[in-house]
Amino acid sequence: MRKLLITLVLLLFFYLAGLYRSSSVMVFILAFLVFLGCMGFLAKYLARRLEISLEPERGTVSKESTLTVVLTAVNPSLVPVMKFETRMKIWNQGTSKGAVKKVQGYVPARGTARIPVEVSPRHCGALEISGVKSKIWDPLCLFCGQKKEKASCNAVVYPKGYEMQFSIESLPFGMEVEVGNSRPGVQPPEIYQIQAYRPGDGMRDIHWKLTARSGELLSKQYCTEVQAPVFVFWDIREEKPLSPGQMDAFWELCYAVSAGLLKEKVSHQVGCYDGQTGQIQVYPVACHEDIMNDLCEMIRRDVLFVGSSYPDELYLGEMYRRQEEGEIVLSMDTSLRLHLYHKMLVQFSEDNYAEEIKKETFLLS
């Protein structure tokens, strides 16, 4: 609108200068055209000098919560930037299209502007925020210069935190539990090992003699209290390219398996193929923080994209070896199927897995 108005005024003055043959009006028109040219040059100059950077408030965020990304604009020139506009693209890994946000602001001469931008990711996985293009106007906001932006930042989007329901009924290392061993005259359960006292251990379970000798509080762990070890494999082999919804559901279900085991107080191990080493990496899980750390590492290493194709022999060999060693082996694959050993327990759906998690209870034996 401003450009149109200025153009109409110039045409009017040009018409009047020709009508009345006024040289002073022609000089005014020429001076004004030079001024407009200077404003256009200044807009392009400010566009080259303005520096844009992006930085997330934190490196991780839960799905559907809010992540604040700070856009920082630095103006090293002596002329203030009265108005600038930066287009930001926000997308999850594996998606071709993403949301676009426009951020506008003002930067004083030789100053810095920091503008918070709120982002709400809808899917688990790697989130990337990048600047696409910036427009910078001259002080009169008549002309704008444009430039492509290279600023970008990343964050990891965690699952919401569902928990699968498990029923653990496995016997420790093939040892049988005597029925009615609490009756009078029955032998007490055999001691499996002595370990450091843990909060919740009963006073009668404390090994007082060894505690007196070592000076450290020790408690007895009985055979009937020892649970067969559990191994959970995140099978990242892909039958076809995954959609954002499938990737989101896969990470949610991986978390739900480990969270459900921890709910039953079952410490376990998680394994995932590492394309960089060509081996299966194993991580111990003893708390919810361990699950988050493992997920964060796998997402940042792009396991669903880099080296996700690996030989079946490697997967089957790992499964057979652990089964022979007496471990309970669970696996979750990218087709959203949960297996116990080689038996499929359930096929989750991409759209309704949250409700299916709440309904199902899985027996591990």
mmCIF file of C-alpha atoms in Angstrom:
data_model
loop_
_atom_site.group_PDB
_atom_site.id
_atom_site.type_symbol
_atom_site.label_atom_id
_atom_site.label_comp_id
_atom_site.label_asym_id
_atom_site.label_seq_id
_atom_site.Cartn_x
_atom_site.Cartn_y
_atom_site.Cartn_z
ATOM 1 C CA MET A 1 0.000 0.000 0.000
ATOM 2 C CA ARG A 2 2.842 2.388 0.825
ATOM 3 C CA LYS A 3 4.607 1.678 -2.436
ATOM 4 C CA LEU A 4 1.395 2.188 -4.389
ATOM 5 C CA LEU A 5 0.733 5.490 -2.653
ATOM 6 C CA ILE A 6 4.294 6.729 -3.292
ATOM 7 C CA THR A 7 4.049 5.691 -6.958
ATOM 8 C CA LEU A 8 0.793 7.600 -7.402
ATOM 9 C CA VAL A 9 2.284 10.734 -5.766
ATOM 10 C CA LEU A 10 5.354 10.551 -8.040
ATOM 11 C CA LEU A 11 3.189 10.186 -11.134
ATOM 12 C CA LEU A 12 1.141 13.174 -10.020
ATOM 13 C CA PHE A 13 4.261 15.295 -9.503
ATOM 14 C CA PHE A 14 5.679 14.121 -12.841
ATOM 15 C CA TYR A 15 2.441 15.131 -14.563
ATOM 16 C CA LEU A 16 2.474 18.549 -12.870
ATOM 17 C CA ALA A 17 6.147 19.083 -13.756
ATOM 18 C CA GLY A 18 5.427 18.364 -17.415
ATOM 19 C CA LEU A 19 2.237 20.427 -17.415
ATOM 20 C CA TYR A 20 3.813 23.548 -15.913
ATOM 21 C CA ARG A 21 7.349 22.884 -17.211
ATOM 22 C CA SER A 22 8.707 23.247 -13.652
ATOM 23 C CA SER A 23 12.377 22.292 -13.299
ATOM 24 C CA SER A 24 12.204 22.495 -9.481
ATOM 25 C CA VAL A 25 9.505 19.820 -9.385
ATOM 26 C CA MET A 26 11.619 17.623 -11.658
ATOM 27 C CA VAL A 27 14.587 18.058 -9.306
ATOM 28 C CA PHE A 28 12.371 17.080 -6.403
ATOM 29 C CA ILE A 29 11.215 13.961 -8.259
ATOM 30 C CA LEU A 30 14.807 12.970 -9.093
ATOM 31 C CA ALA A 31 15.926 13.532 -5.470
ATOM 32 C CA PHE A 32 13.029 11.467 -4.208
ATOM 33 C CA LEU A 33 13.878 8.657 -6.628
ATOM 34 C CA VAL A 34 17.471 8.716 -5.369
ATOM 35 C CA PHE A 35 16.155 8.572 -1.807
ATOM 36 C CA LEU A 36 14.004 5.549 -2.655
ATOM 37 C CA GLY A 37 17.014 3.871 -4.226
ATOM 38 C CA CYS A 38 19.002 4.452 -1.046
ATOM 39 C CA MET A 39 16.199 2.902 1.028
ATOM 40 C CA GLY A 40 16.158 -0.162 -1.234
ATOM 41 C CA PHE A 41 19.942 -0.502 -0.989
ATOM 42 C CA LEU A 42 19.762 -0.076 2.806
ATOM 43 C CA ALA A 43 17.176 -2.870 3.082
ATOM 44 C CA LYS A 44 19.486 -5.267 1.220
ATOM 45 C CA TYR A 45 22.454 -4.122 3.338
ATOM 46 C CA LEU A 46 20.566 -4.772 6.583
ATOM 47 C CA ALA A 47 19.490 -8.190 5.274
ATOM 48 C CA ARG A 48 23.129 -9.186 4.765
ATOM 49 C CA ARG A 49 24.217 -7.923 8.186
ATOM 50 C CA LEU A 50 21.403 -9.274 10.360
ATOM 51 C CA GLU A 51 22.369 -12.582 12.023
ATOM 52 C CA ILE A 52 19.687 -15.075 13.088
ATOM 53 C CA SER A 53 20.233 -18.026 15.459
ATOM 54 C CA LEU A 54 17.917 -20.545 17.140
ATOM 55 C CA GLU A 55 18.365 -22.220 20.513
ATOM 56 C CA PRO A 56 15.898 -24.471 22.376
ATOM 57 C CA GLU A 57 15.238 -23.827 26.053
ATOM 58 C CA ARG A 58 16.086 -27.491 26.711
ATOM 59 C CA GLY A 59 17.169 -30.458 24.634
ATOM 60 C CA THR A 60 14.230 -32.714 25.461
ATOM 61 C CA VAL A 61 10.470 -32.293 25.645
ATOM 62 C CA SER A 62 7.486 -34.563 26.219
ATOM 63 C CA LYS A 63 5.067 -35.139 23.382
ATOM 64 C CA GLU A 64 2.249 -32.566 23.145
ATOM 65 C CA SER A 65 3.894 -30.340 25.762
ATOM 66 C CA THR A 66 5.422 -26.950 24.991
ATOM 67 C CA LEU A 67 9.046 -26.339 24.031
ATOM 68 C CA THR A 68 10.313 -22.761 23.968
ATOM 69 C CA VAL A 69 12.791 -21.934 21.212
ATOM 70 C CA VAL A 70 14.602 -18.601 21.469
ATOM 71 C CA LEU A 71 15.194 -16.762 18.184
ATOM 72 C CA THR A 72 18.124 -14.389 18.562
ATOM 73 C CA ALA A 73 18.615 -11.555 16.035
ATOM 74 C CA VAL A 74 21.897 -9.581 16.155
ATOM 75 C CA ASN A 75 22.203 -6.296 14.277
ATOM 76 C CA PRO A 76 25.852 -5.108 14.101
ATOM 77 C CA SER A 77 25.065 -2.107 11.847
ATOM 78 C CA LEU A 78 24.510 1.521 12.868
ATOM 79 C CA VAL A 79 20.992 1.529 11.401
ATOM 80 C CA PRO A 80 18.114 0.003 13.390
ATOM 81 C CA VAL A 81 16.047 -2.772 11.859
ATOM 82 C CA MET A 82 12.531 -1.454 12.310
ATOM 83 C CA LYS A 83 10.963 -4.712 11.184
ATOM 84 C CA PHE A 84 12.100 -8.201 10.286
ATOM 85 C CA GLU A 85 10.223 -11.431 9.700
ATOM 86 C CA THR A 86 11.689 -14.945 9.865
ATOM 87 C CA ARG A 87 9.924 -18.051 8.630
ATOM 88 C CA MET A 88 10.652 -21.125 10.756
ATOM 89 C CA LYS A 89 9.991 -24.702 9.678
ATOM 90 C CA ILE A 90 9.228 -27.259 12.397
ATOM 91 C CA TRP A 91 9.072 -30.948 11.568
ATOM 92 C CA ASN A 92 9.669 -34.383 13.010
ATOM 93 C CA GLN A 93 12.269 -36.683 11.592
ATOM 94 C CA GLY A 94 10.959 -38.709 8.671
ATOM 95 C CA THR A 95 8.326 -36.191 7.585
ATOM 96 C CA SER A 96 8.503 -34.333 4.281
ATOM 97 C CA LYS A 97 6.283 -31.471 5.399
ATOM 98 C CA GLY A 98 6.306 -29.500 8.606
ATOM 99 C CA ALA A 99 4.569 -26.621 10.313
ATOM 100 C CA VAL A 100 5.672 -23.094 9.420
ATOM 101 C CA LYS A 101 5.757 -20.238 11.902
ATOM 102 C CA LYS A 102 6.426 -16.580 11.165
ATOM 103 C CA VAL A 103 8.267 -14.537 13.781
ATOM 104 C CA GLN A 104 8.435 -10.749 13.600
ATOM 105 C CA GLY A 105 10.498 -8.317 15.636
ATOM 106 C CA TYR A 106 12.589 -5.167 15.921
ATOM 107 C CA VAL A 107 16.344 -4.884 16.499
ATOM 108 C CA PRO A 108 18.021 -1.608 17.582
ATOM 109 C CA ALA A 109 21.254 -0.391 16.031
ATOM 110 C CA ARG A 110 24.166 -2.504 17.294
ATOM 111 C CA GLY A 111 21.697 -4.412 19.414
ATOM 112 C CA THR A 112 20.216 -7.852 19.974
ATOM 113 C CA ALA A 113 16.625 -9.052 20.085
ATOM 114 C CA ARG A 114 15.580 -12.350 21.686
ATOM 115 C CA ILE A 115 12.139 -13.610 20.800
ATOM 116 C CA PRO A 116 10.670 -16.763 22.461
ATOM 117 C CA VAL A 117 8.721 -19.065 20.157
ATOM 118 C CA GLU A 118 6.538 -21.859 21.564
ATOM 119 C CA VAL A 119 6.502 -25.216 19.774
ATOM 120 C CA SER A 120 4.184 -28.160 20.565
ATOM 121 C CA PRO A 121 5.464 -31.391 18.945
ATOM 122 C CA ARG A 122 2.835 -34.014 18.130
ATOM 123 C CA HIS A 123 5.097 -37.039 17.573
ATOM 124 C CA CYS A 124 7.934 -38.759 19.405
ATOM 125 C CA GLY A 125 11.392 -38.729 17.868
ATOM 126 C CA ALA A 126 13.836 -36.115 16.653
ATOM 127 C CA LEU A 127 12.388 -32.625 16.277
ATOM 128 C CA GLU A 128 14.152 -30.127 14.024
ATOM 129 C CA ILE A 129 13.509 -26.392 13.947
ATOM 130 C CA SER A 130 15.187 -24.379 11.206
ATOM 131 C CA GLY A 131 15.008 -20.905 9.751
ATOM 132 C CA VAL A 132 13.907 -20.871 6.102
ATOM 133 C CA LYS A 133 13.921 -17.242 5.004
ATOM 134 C CA SER A 134 14.115 -13.795 6.562
ATOM 135 C CA LYS A 135 12.737 -10.491 5.323
ATOM 136 C CA ILE A 136 14.307 -7.263 6.596
ATOM 137 C CA TRP A 137 12.779 -3.843 5.967
ATOM 138 C CA ASP A 138 14.427 -0.422 5.745
ATOM 139 C CA PRO A 139 13.743 2.156 8.522
ATOM 140 C CA LEU A 140 10.696 3.489 6.636
ATOM 141 C CA CYS A 141 9.426 -0.039 5.894
ATOM 142 C CA LEU A 142 9.220 0.743 2.178
ATOM 143 C CA PHE A 143 11.496 -1.991 0.843
ATOM 144 C CA CYS A 144 12.605 -5.346 2.163
ATOM 145 C CA GLY A 145 15.659 -7.468 1.576
ATOM 146 C CA GLN A 146 15.515 -11.245 1.741
ATOM 147 C CA LYS A 147 18.000 -13.956 2.580
ATOM 148 C CA LYS A 148 17.978 -17.691 3.208
ATOM 149 C CA GLU A 149 18.639 -18.786 6.765
ATOM 150 C CA LYS A 150 20.916 -21.615 7.885
ATOM 151 C CA ALA A 151 20.128 -21.404 11.586
ATOM 152 C CA SER A 152 18.688 -24.615 13.046
ATOM 153 C CA CYS A 153 18.390 -26.547 16.298
ATOM 154 C CA ASN A 154 17.241 -29.984 17.415
ATOM 155 C CA ALA A 155 15.394 -31.534 20.332
ATOM 156 C CA VAL A 156 14.286 -35.019 21.352
ATOM 157 C CA VAL A 157 10.564 -35.588 21.894
ATOM 158 C CA TYR A 158 9.863 -38.158 24.609
ATOM 159 C CA PRO A 159 6.789 -40.426 24.844
ATOM 160 C CA LYS A 160 3.854 -39.445 27.022
ATOM 161 C CA GLY A 161 4.593 -42.327 29.396
ATOM 162 C CA TYR A 162 2.177 -45.237 29.044
ATOM 163 C CA GLU A 163 2.776 -48.436 31.058
ATOM 164 C CA MET A 164 1.999 -51.947 29.872
ATOM 165 C CA GLN A 165 0.490 -54.404 32.322
ATOM 166 C CA PHE A 166 2.611 -57.504 32.997
ATOM 167 C CA SER A 167 2.092 -60.537 35.195
ATOM 168 C CA ILE A 168 5.408 -62.153 36.131
ATOM 169 C CA GLU A 169 5.203 -65.857 36.995
ATOM 170 C CA SER A 170 8.590 -67.214 35.980
ATOM 171 C CA LEU A 171 10.594 -69.448 38.339
ATOM 172 C CA PRO A 172 14.164 -68.513 39.201
ATOM 173 C CA PHE A 173 16.677 -70.506 37.152
ATOM 174 C CA GLY A 174 14.410 -73.583 37.098
ATOM 175 C CA MET A 175 14.152 -73.879 40.918
ATOM 176 C CA GLU A 176 10.751 -74.908 42.235
ATOM 177 C CA VAL A 177 8.896 -73.165 45.020
ATOM 178 C CA GLU A 178 7.546 -75.435 47.765
ATOM 179 C CA VAL A 179 3.825 -74.976 48.392
ATOM 180 C CA GLY A 180 3.091 -74.150 52.005
ATOM 181 C CA ASN A 181 6.695 -73.435 52.964
ATOM 182 C CA SER A 182 5.463 -71.033 55.630
ATOM 183 C CA ARG A 183 3.918 -73.850 57.696
ATOM 184 C CA PRO A 184 5.554 -74.932 60.982
ATOM 185 C CA GLY A 185 8.291 -77.511 60.533
ATOM 186 C CA VAL A 186 8.960 -76.634 56.883
ATOM 187 C CA GLN A 187 12.534 -75.747 55.929
ATOM 188 C CA PRO A 188 13.088 -72.026 55.290
ATOM 189 C CA PRO A 189 13.815 -70.975 51.706
ATOM 190 C CA GLU A 190 17.369 -71.348 50.509
ATOM 191 C CA ILE A 191 19.542 -68.223 50.525
ATOM 192 C CA TYR A 192 20.523 -67.238 46.987
ATOM 193 C CA GLN A 193 22.930 -64.392 47.744
ATOM 194 C CA ILE A 194 23.913 -61.687 50.230
ATOM 195 C CA GLN A 195 23.557 -58.130 49.047
ATOM 196 C CA ALA A 196 23.678 -54.592 50.411
ATOM 197 C CA TYR A 197 20.601 -53.571 52.370
ATOM 198 C CA ARG A 198 17.899 -51.934 50.241
ATOM 199 C CA PRO A 199 15.072 -49.742 51.541
ATOM 200 C CA GLY A 200 12.080 -52.052 52.037
ATOM 201 C CA ASP A 201 14.044 -55.137 53.107
ATOM 202 C CA GLY A 202 12.592 -56.676 56.281
ATOM 203 C CA MET A 203 14.524 -56.656 59.568
ATOM 204 C CA ARG A 204 14.390 -60.456 59.726
ATOM 205 C CA ASP A 205 16.135 -60.614 56.325
ATOM 206 C CA ILE A 206 19.239 -58.787 57.598
ATOM 207 C CA HIS A 207 22.299 -61.037 57.918
ATOM 208 C CA TRP A 208 23.429 -59.823 61.339
ATOM 209 C CA LYS A 209 26.623 -61.895 61.576
ATOM 210 C CA LEU A 210 28.068 -60.670 58.263
ATOM 211 C CA THR A 211 26.846 -57.157 59.031
ATOM 212 C CA ALA A 212 28.807 -57.198 62.315
ATOM 213 C CA ARG A 213 31.952 -58.463 60.574
ATOM 214 C CA SER A 214 31.891 -56.127 57.587
ATOM 215 C CA GLY A 215 30.458 -53.035 59.260
ATOM 216 C CA GLU A 216 28.013 -52.692 56.337
ATOM 217 C CA LEU A 217 24.309 -53.469 56.568
ATOM 218 C CA LEU A 218 23.689 -56.637 54.502
ATOM 219 C CA SER A 219 20.467 -58.493 53.760
ATOM 220 C CA LYS A 220 19.666 -61.998 52.552
ATOM 221 C CA GLN A 221 18.083 -62.628 49.171
ATOM 222 C CA TYR A 222 16.254 -65.940 48.872
ATOM 223 C CA CYS A 223 15.887 -68.153 45.823
ATOM 224 C CA THR A 224 12.139 -67.552 45.726
ATOM 225 C CA GLU A 225 12.819 -63.808 45.435
ATOM 226 C CA VAL A 226 15.153 -64.066 42.452
ATOM 227 C CA GLN A 227 13.419 -63.276 39.175
ATOM 228 C CA ALA A 228 14.654 -64.717 35.892
ATOM 229 C CA PRO A 229 16.433 -61.943 33.970
ATOM 230 C CA VAL A 230 14.421 -60.084 31.327
ATOM 231 C CA PHE A 231 15.783 -58.821 28.024
ATOM 232 C CA VAL A 232 13.824 -56.415 25.800
ATOM 233 C CA PHE A 233 14.897 -56.020 22.191
ATOM 234 C CA TRP A 234 13.940 -52.962 20.138
ATOM 235 C CA ASP A 235 13.730 -54.502 16.669
ATOM 236 C CA ILE A 236 14.275 -51.616 14.243
ATOM 237 C CA ARG A 237 14.175 -53.669 11.054
ATOM 238 C CA GLU A 238 11.715 -52.043 8.663
ATOM 239 C CA GLU A 239 9.423 -53.916 6.308
ATOM 240 C CA LYS A 240 8.565 -50.615 4.619
ATOM 241 C CA PRO A 241 9.297 -46.901 5.250
ATOM 242 C CA LEU A 242 7.710 -45.760 8.484
ATOM 243 C CA SER A 243 5.182 -42.970 8.685
ATOM 244 C CA PRO A 244 5.437 -40.348 11.462
ATOM 245 C CA GLY A 245 2.535 -42.081 13.216
ATOM 246 C CA GLN A 246 4.291 -45.469 13.132
ATOM 247 C CA MET A 247 7.530 -44.008 14.479
ATOM 248 C CA ASP A 248 5.590 -42.232 17.201
ATOM 249 C CA ALA A 249 3.769 -45.441 18.183
ATOM 250 C CA PHE A 250 7.001 -47.484 18.114
ATOM 251 C CA TRP A 251 8.805 -45.219 20.604
ATOM 252 C CA GLU A 252 5.682 -45.020 22.798
ATOM 253 C CA LEU A 253 5.433 -48.819 22.918
ATOM 254 C CA CYS A 254 9.166 -49.251 23.599
ATOM 255 C CA TYR A 255 8.794 -46.973 26.595
ATOM 256 C CA ALA A 256 5.576 -48.698 27.711
ATOM 257 C CA VAL A 257 7.239 -52.146 27.811
ATOM 258 C CA SER A 258 10.101 -51.005 30.042
ATOM 259 C CA ALA A 259 7.846 -48.830 32.209
ATOM 260 C CA GLY A 260 5.489 -51.781 32.737
ATOM 261 C CA LEU A 261 8.364 -54.032 33.802
ATOM 262 C CA LEU A 262 9.639 -51.398 36.238
ATOM 263 C CA LYS A 263 6.116 -51.108 37.642
ATOM 264 C CA GLU A 264 6.441 -54.795 38.582
ATOM 265 C CA LYS A 265 9.898 -54.007 40.053
ATOM 266 C CA VAL A 266 11.677 -55.960 37.317
ATOM 267 C CA SER A 267 15.055 -54.554 36.385
ATOM 268 C CA HIS A 268 15.950 -55.582 32.850
ATOM 269 C CA GLN A 269 18.162 -54.941 29.862
ATOM 270 C CA VAL A 270 17.304 -53.231 26.593
ATOM 271 C CA GLY A 271 19.059 -54.094 23.341
ATOM 272 C CA CYS A 272 19.103 -52.252 20.015
ATOM 273 C CA TYR A 273 21.140 -52.644 16.838
ATOM 274 C CA ASP A 274 23.877 -50.023 16.418
ATOM 275 C CA GLY A 275 24.571 -49.297 12.755
ATOM 276 C CA GLN A 276 27.887 -47.614 13.587
ATOM 277 C CA THR A 277 29.437 -50.657 15.249
ATOM 278 C CA GLY A 278 27.391 -53.340 13.497
ATOM 279 C CA GLN A 279 26.604 -54.907 16.871
ATOM 280 C CA ILE A 280 23.689 -55.047 19.271
ATOM 281 C CA GLN A 281 24.188 -52.551 22.078
ATOM 282 C CA VAL A 282 22.770 -53.501 25.477
ATOM 283 C CA TYR A 283 21.721 -51.017 28.164
ATOM 284 C CA PRO A 284 20.637 -51.832 31.747
ATOM 285 C CA VAL A 285 17.323 -50.350 32.911
ATOM 286 C CA ALA A 286 16.764 -49.897 36.636
ATOM 287 C CA CYS A 287 14.623 -46.728 36.693
ATOM 288 C CA HIS A 288 12.514 -44.512 34.454
ATOM 289 C CA GLU A 289 15.457 -42.185 33.919
ATOM 290 C CA ASP A 290 17.360 -45.071 32.304
ATOM 291 C CA ILE A 291 14.517 -45.581 29.816
ATOM 292 C CA MET A 292 14.554 -41.906 28.887
ATOM 293 C CA ASN A 293 18.328 -41.871 28.473
ATOM 294 C CA ASP A 294 18.250 -44.969 26.254
ATOM 295 C CA LEU A 295 15.445 -43.578 24.109
ATOM 296 C CA CYS A 296 17.221 -40.240 23.822
ATOM 297 C CA GLU A 297 20.427 -41.889 22.618
ATOM 298 C CA MET A 298 18.630 -44.084 20.091
ATOM 299 C CA ILE A 299 16.628 -41.167 18.684
ATOM 300 C CA ARG A 300 19.664 -38.915 18.402
ATOM 301 C CA ARG A 301 21.602 -41.653 16.618
ATOM 302 C CA ASP A 302 18.841 -41.993 14.016
ATOM 303 C CA VAL A 303 18.531 -45.742 14.540
ATOM 304 C CA LEU A 304 15.311 -45.843 12.499
ATOM 305 C CA PHE A 305 17.065 -44.301 9.511
ATOM 306 C CA VAL A 306 20.792 -45.031 9.638
ATOM 307 C CA GLY A 307 21.743 -48.693 9.421
ATOM 308 C CA SER A 308 18.254 -49.910 10.321
ATOM 309 C CA SER A 309 18.627 -52.852 7.917
ATOM 310 C CA TYR A 310 20.691 -55.652 9.423
ATOM 311 C CA PRO A 311 20.895 -59.431 8.898
ATOM 312 C CA ASP A 312 18.275 -61.674 10.465
ATOM 313 C CA GLU A 313 21.059 -63.954 11.690
ATOM 314 C CA LEU A 314 22.299 -61.272 14.070
ATOM 315 C CA TYR A 315 18.852 -60.795 15.596
ATOM 316 C CA LEU A 316 18.020 -64.513 15.788
ATOM 317 C CA GLY A 317 21.435 -65.373 17.237
ATOM 318 C CA GLU A 318 20.997 -62.856 20.041
ATOM 319 C CA MET A 319 17.491 -64.118 20.807
ATOM 320 C CA TYR A 320 18.523 -67.810 20.890
ATOM 321 C CA ARG A 321 21.575 -67.126 23.034
ATOM 322 C CA ARG A 322 19.585 -65.275 25.683
ATOM 323 C CA GLN A 323 16.797 -67.831 25.652
ATOM 324 C CA GLU A 324 19.321 -70.634 26.250
ATOM 325 C CA GLU A 325 20.722 -68.678 29.192
ATOM 326 C CA GLY A 326 17.291 -68.708 30.838
ATOM 327 C CA GLU A 327 16.267 -65.132 30.145
ATOM 328 C CA ILE A 328 12.735 -63.949 29.408
ATOM 329 C CA VAL A 329 13.049 -62.375 25.948
ATOM 330 C CA LEU A 330 10.625 -59.702 24.754
ATOM 331 C CA SER A 331 10.864 -57.836 21.467
ATOM 332 C CA MET A 332 9.002 -54.862 20.015
ATOM 333 C CA ASP A 333 9.291 -54.315 16.261
ATOM 334 C CA THR A 334 8.488 -51.383 13.982
ATOM 335 C CA SER A 335 5.292 -53.121 12.827
ATOM 336 C CA LEU A 336 4.108 -52.593 16.423
ATOM 337 C CA ARG A 337 4.130 -56.279 17.343
ATOM 338 C CA LEU A 338 5.137 -57.447 20.809
ATOM 339 C CA HIS A 339 6.761 -60.902 20.944
ATOM 340 C CA LEU A 340 7.581 -63.189 23.869
ATOM 341 C CA TYR A 341 10.412 -65.321 22.536
ATOM 342 C CA HIS A 342 9.072 -66.142 19.035
ATOM 343 C CA LYS A 343 5.400 -66.002 19.976
ATOM 344 C CA MET A 344 3.494 -62.853 19.080
ATOM 345 C CA LEU A 345 1.549 -61.572 22.072
ATOM 346 C CA VAL A 346 -0.277 -58.708 20.408
ATOM 347 C CA GLN A 347 -0.367 -56.545 17.278
ATOM 348 C CA PHE A 348 -0.903 -52.914 18.278
ATOM 349 C CA SER A 349 -2.617 -50.446 15.969
ATOM 350 C CA GLU A 350 -1.059 -47.133 15.036
ATOM 351 C CA ASP A 351 -4.107 -45.073 15.982
ATOM 352 C CA ASN A 352 -5.447 -46.896 19.049
ATOM 353 C CA TYR A 353 -2.365 -48.304 20.812
ATOM 354 C CA ALA A 354 -2.951 -46.199 23.950
ATOM 355 C CA GLU A 355 -6.320 -47.854 24.620
ATOM 356 C CA GLU A 356 -4.926 -51.288 23.765
ATOM 357 C CA ILE A 357 -2.131 -50.844 26.313
ATOM 358 C CA LYS A 358 -4.680 -50.194 29.059
ATOM 359 C CA LYS A 359 -6.808 -53.221 28.181
ATOM 360 C CA GLU A 360 -4.142 -55.914 27.813
ATOM 361 C CA THR A 361 -2.291 -57.768 30.580
ATOM 362 C CA PHE A 362 0.616 -59.937 29.431
ATOM 363 C CA LEU A 363 1.749 -63.071 31.256
ATOM 364 C CA LEU A 364 5.503 -63.620 31.211
ATOM 365 C CA SER A 365 6.524 -67.162 32.035
#
